[in-house]
Coordinates of C-alpha atoms in Angstrom, one line a residue:
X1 CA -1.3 -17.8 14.2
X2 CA -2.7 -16.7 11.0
X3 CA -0.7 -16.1 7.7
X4 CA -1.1 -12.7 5.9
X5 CA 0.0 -11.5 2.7
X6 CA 1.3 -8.4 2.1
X7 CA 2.2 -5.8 -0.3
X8 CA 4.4 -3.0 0.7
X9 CA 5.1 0.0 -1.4
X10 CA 6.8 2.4 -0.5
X11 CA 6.9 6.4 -2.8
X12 CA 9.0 9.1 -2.7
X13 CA 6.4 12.5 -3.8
X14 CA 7.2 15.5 -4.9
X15 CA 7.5 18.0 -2.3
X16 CA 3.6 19.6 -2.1
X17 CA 2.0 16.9 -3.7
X18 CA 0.3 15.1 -0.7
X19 CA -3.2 15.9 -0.9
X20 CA -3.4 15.4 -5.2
X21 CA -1.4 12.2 -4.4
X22 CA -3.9 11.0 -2.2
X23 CA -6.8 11.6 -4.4
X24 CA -5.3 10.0 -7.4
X25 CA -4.7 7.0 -5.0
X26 CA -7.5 5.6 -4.6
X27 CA -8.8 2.5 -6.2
X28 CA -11.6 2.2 -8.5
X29 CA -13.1 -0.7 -8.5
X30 CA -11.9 -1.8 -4.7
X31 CA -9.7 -4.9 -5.6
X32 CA -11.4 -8.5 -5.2
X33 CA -9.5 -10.0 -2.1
X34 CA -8.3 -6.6 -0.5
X35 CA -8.7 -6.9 2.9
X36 CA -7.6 -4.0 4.6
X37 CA -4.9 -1.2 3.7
X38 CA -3.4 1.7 5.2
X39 CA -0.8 4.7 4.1
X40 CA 1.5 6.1 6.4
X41 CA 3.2 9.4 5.4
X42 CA 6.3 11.3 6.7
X43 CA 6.5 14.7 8.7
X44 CA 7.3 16.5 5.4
X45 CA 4.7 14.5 3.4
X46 CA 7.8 13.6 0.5
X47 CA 7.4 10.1 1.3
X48 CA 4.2 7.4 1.6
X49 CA 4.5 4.3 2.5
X50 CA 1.7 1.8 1.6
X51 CA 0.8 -1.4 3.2
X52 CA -2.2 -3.7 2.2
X53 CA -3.5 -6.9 3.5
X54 CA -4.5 -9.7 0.5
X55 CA -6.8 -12.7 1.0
X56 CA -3.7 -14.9 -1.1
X57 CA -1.0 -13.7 -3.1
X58 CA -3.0 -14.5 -6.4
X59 CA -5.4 -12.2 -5.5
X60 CA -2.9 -9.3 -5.0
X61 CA -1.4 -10.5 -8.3
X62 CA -4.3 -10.2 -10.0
X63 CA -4.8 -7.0 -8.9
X64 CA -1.5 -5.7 -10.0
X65 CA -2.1 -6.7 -13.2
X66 CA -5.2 -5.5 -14.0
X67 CA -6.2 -2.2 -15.8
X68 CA -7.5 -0.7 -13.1
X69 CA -4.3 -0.7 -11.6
X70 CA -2.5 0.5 -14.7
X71 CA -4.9 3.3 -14.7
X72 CA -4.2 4.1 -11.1
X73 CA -0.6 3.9 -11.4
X74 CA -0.7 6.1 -14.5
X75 CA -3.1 8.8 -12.3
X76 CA -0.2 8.7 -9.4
X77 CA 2.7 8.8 -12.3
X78 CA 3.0 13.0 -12.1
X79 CA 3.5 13.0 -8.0
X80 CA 5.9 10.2 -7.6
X81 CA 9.8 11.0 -8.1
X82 CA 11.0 7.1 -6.8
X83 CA 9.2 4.1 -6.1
X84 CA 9.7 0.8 -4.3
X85 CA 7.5 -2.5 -4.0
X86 CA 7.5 -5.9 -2.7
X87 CA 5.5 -9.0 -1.3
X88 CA 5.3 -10.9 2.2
X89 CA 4.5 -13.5 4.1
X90 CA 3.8 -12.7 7.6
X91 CA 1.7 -13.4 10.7
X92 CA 0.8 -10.5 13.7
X93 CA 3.4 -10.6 16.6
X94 CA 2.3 -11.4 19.9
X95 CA 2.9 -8.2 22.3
X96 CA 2.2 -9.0 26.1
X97 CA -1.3 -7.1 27.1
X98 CA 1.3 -5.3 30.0
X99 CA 3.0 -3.5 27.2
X100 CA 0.4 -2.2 24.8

């Protein structure tokens, strides 16, 4: 099975903020090596949780130290009230076709 890697972060918002959240999360340039990404929200829209798939680690590291993502970070800054991060190492679970 394949290896992916991972970076999961994981935002508490201030209550309203969703939709100017949102906007001031998206990257610019796309990162090199980003393969895919997704946010999932809660039912009051206070808390987001990121998820993105990397080709290798360094390339999510060199992402997270560049000034784009400084810039990013600095544009989410007013909406956020807490903020957790973190790196994996994982591969897809196999789910028997019967159950999906």
């Amino acid at each position: 099975m394949a290896e992916h890697f991972v970076w999961m972060t994981t935002r508490r918002i201030r209550p309203d903020t969703l939709a100017d959240f949102e906007r001031s999360w998206r990257p610019d340039p796309y990162p090199d090596g980003l393969r895919h990404a997704y946010a999932y929200w809660s039912e009051d829209g206070t808390e987001v949780v990121g998820v993105s798939f990397w080709d290798s680690k360094e390339a999510c590291d060199a992402w997270r130290t560049s000034a784009a993502e400084a810039h990013r970070r600095a544009a989410m800054a007013p909406y956020v009230v807490e903020e957790h991060e973190a790196f994996y190492r994982g591969r897809e679970l196999a789910v028997p076709a019967h159950h999906r």
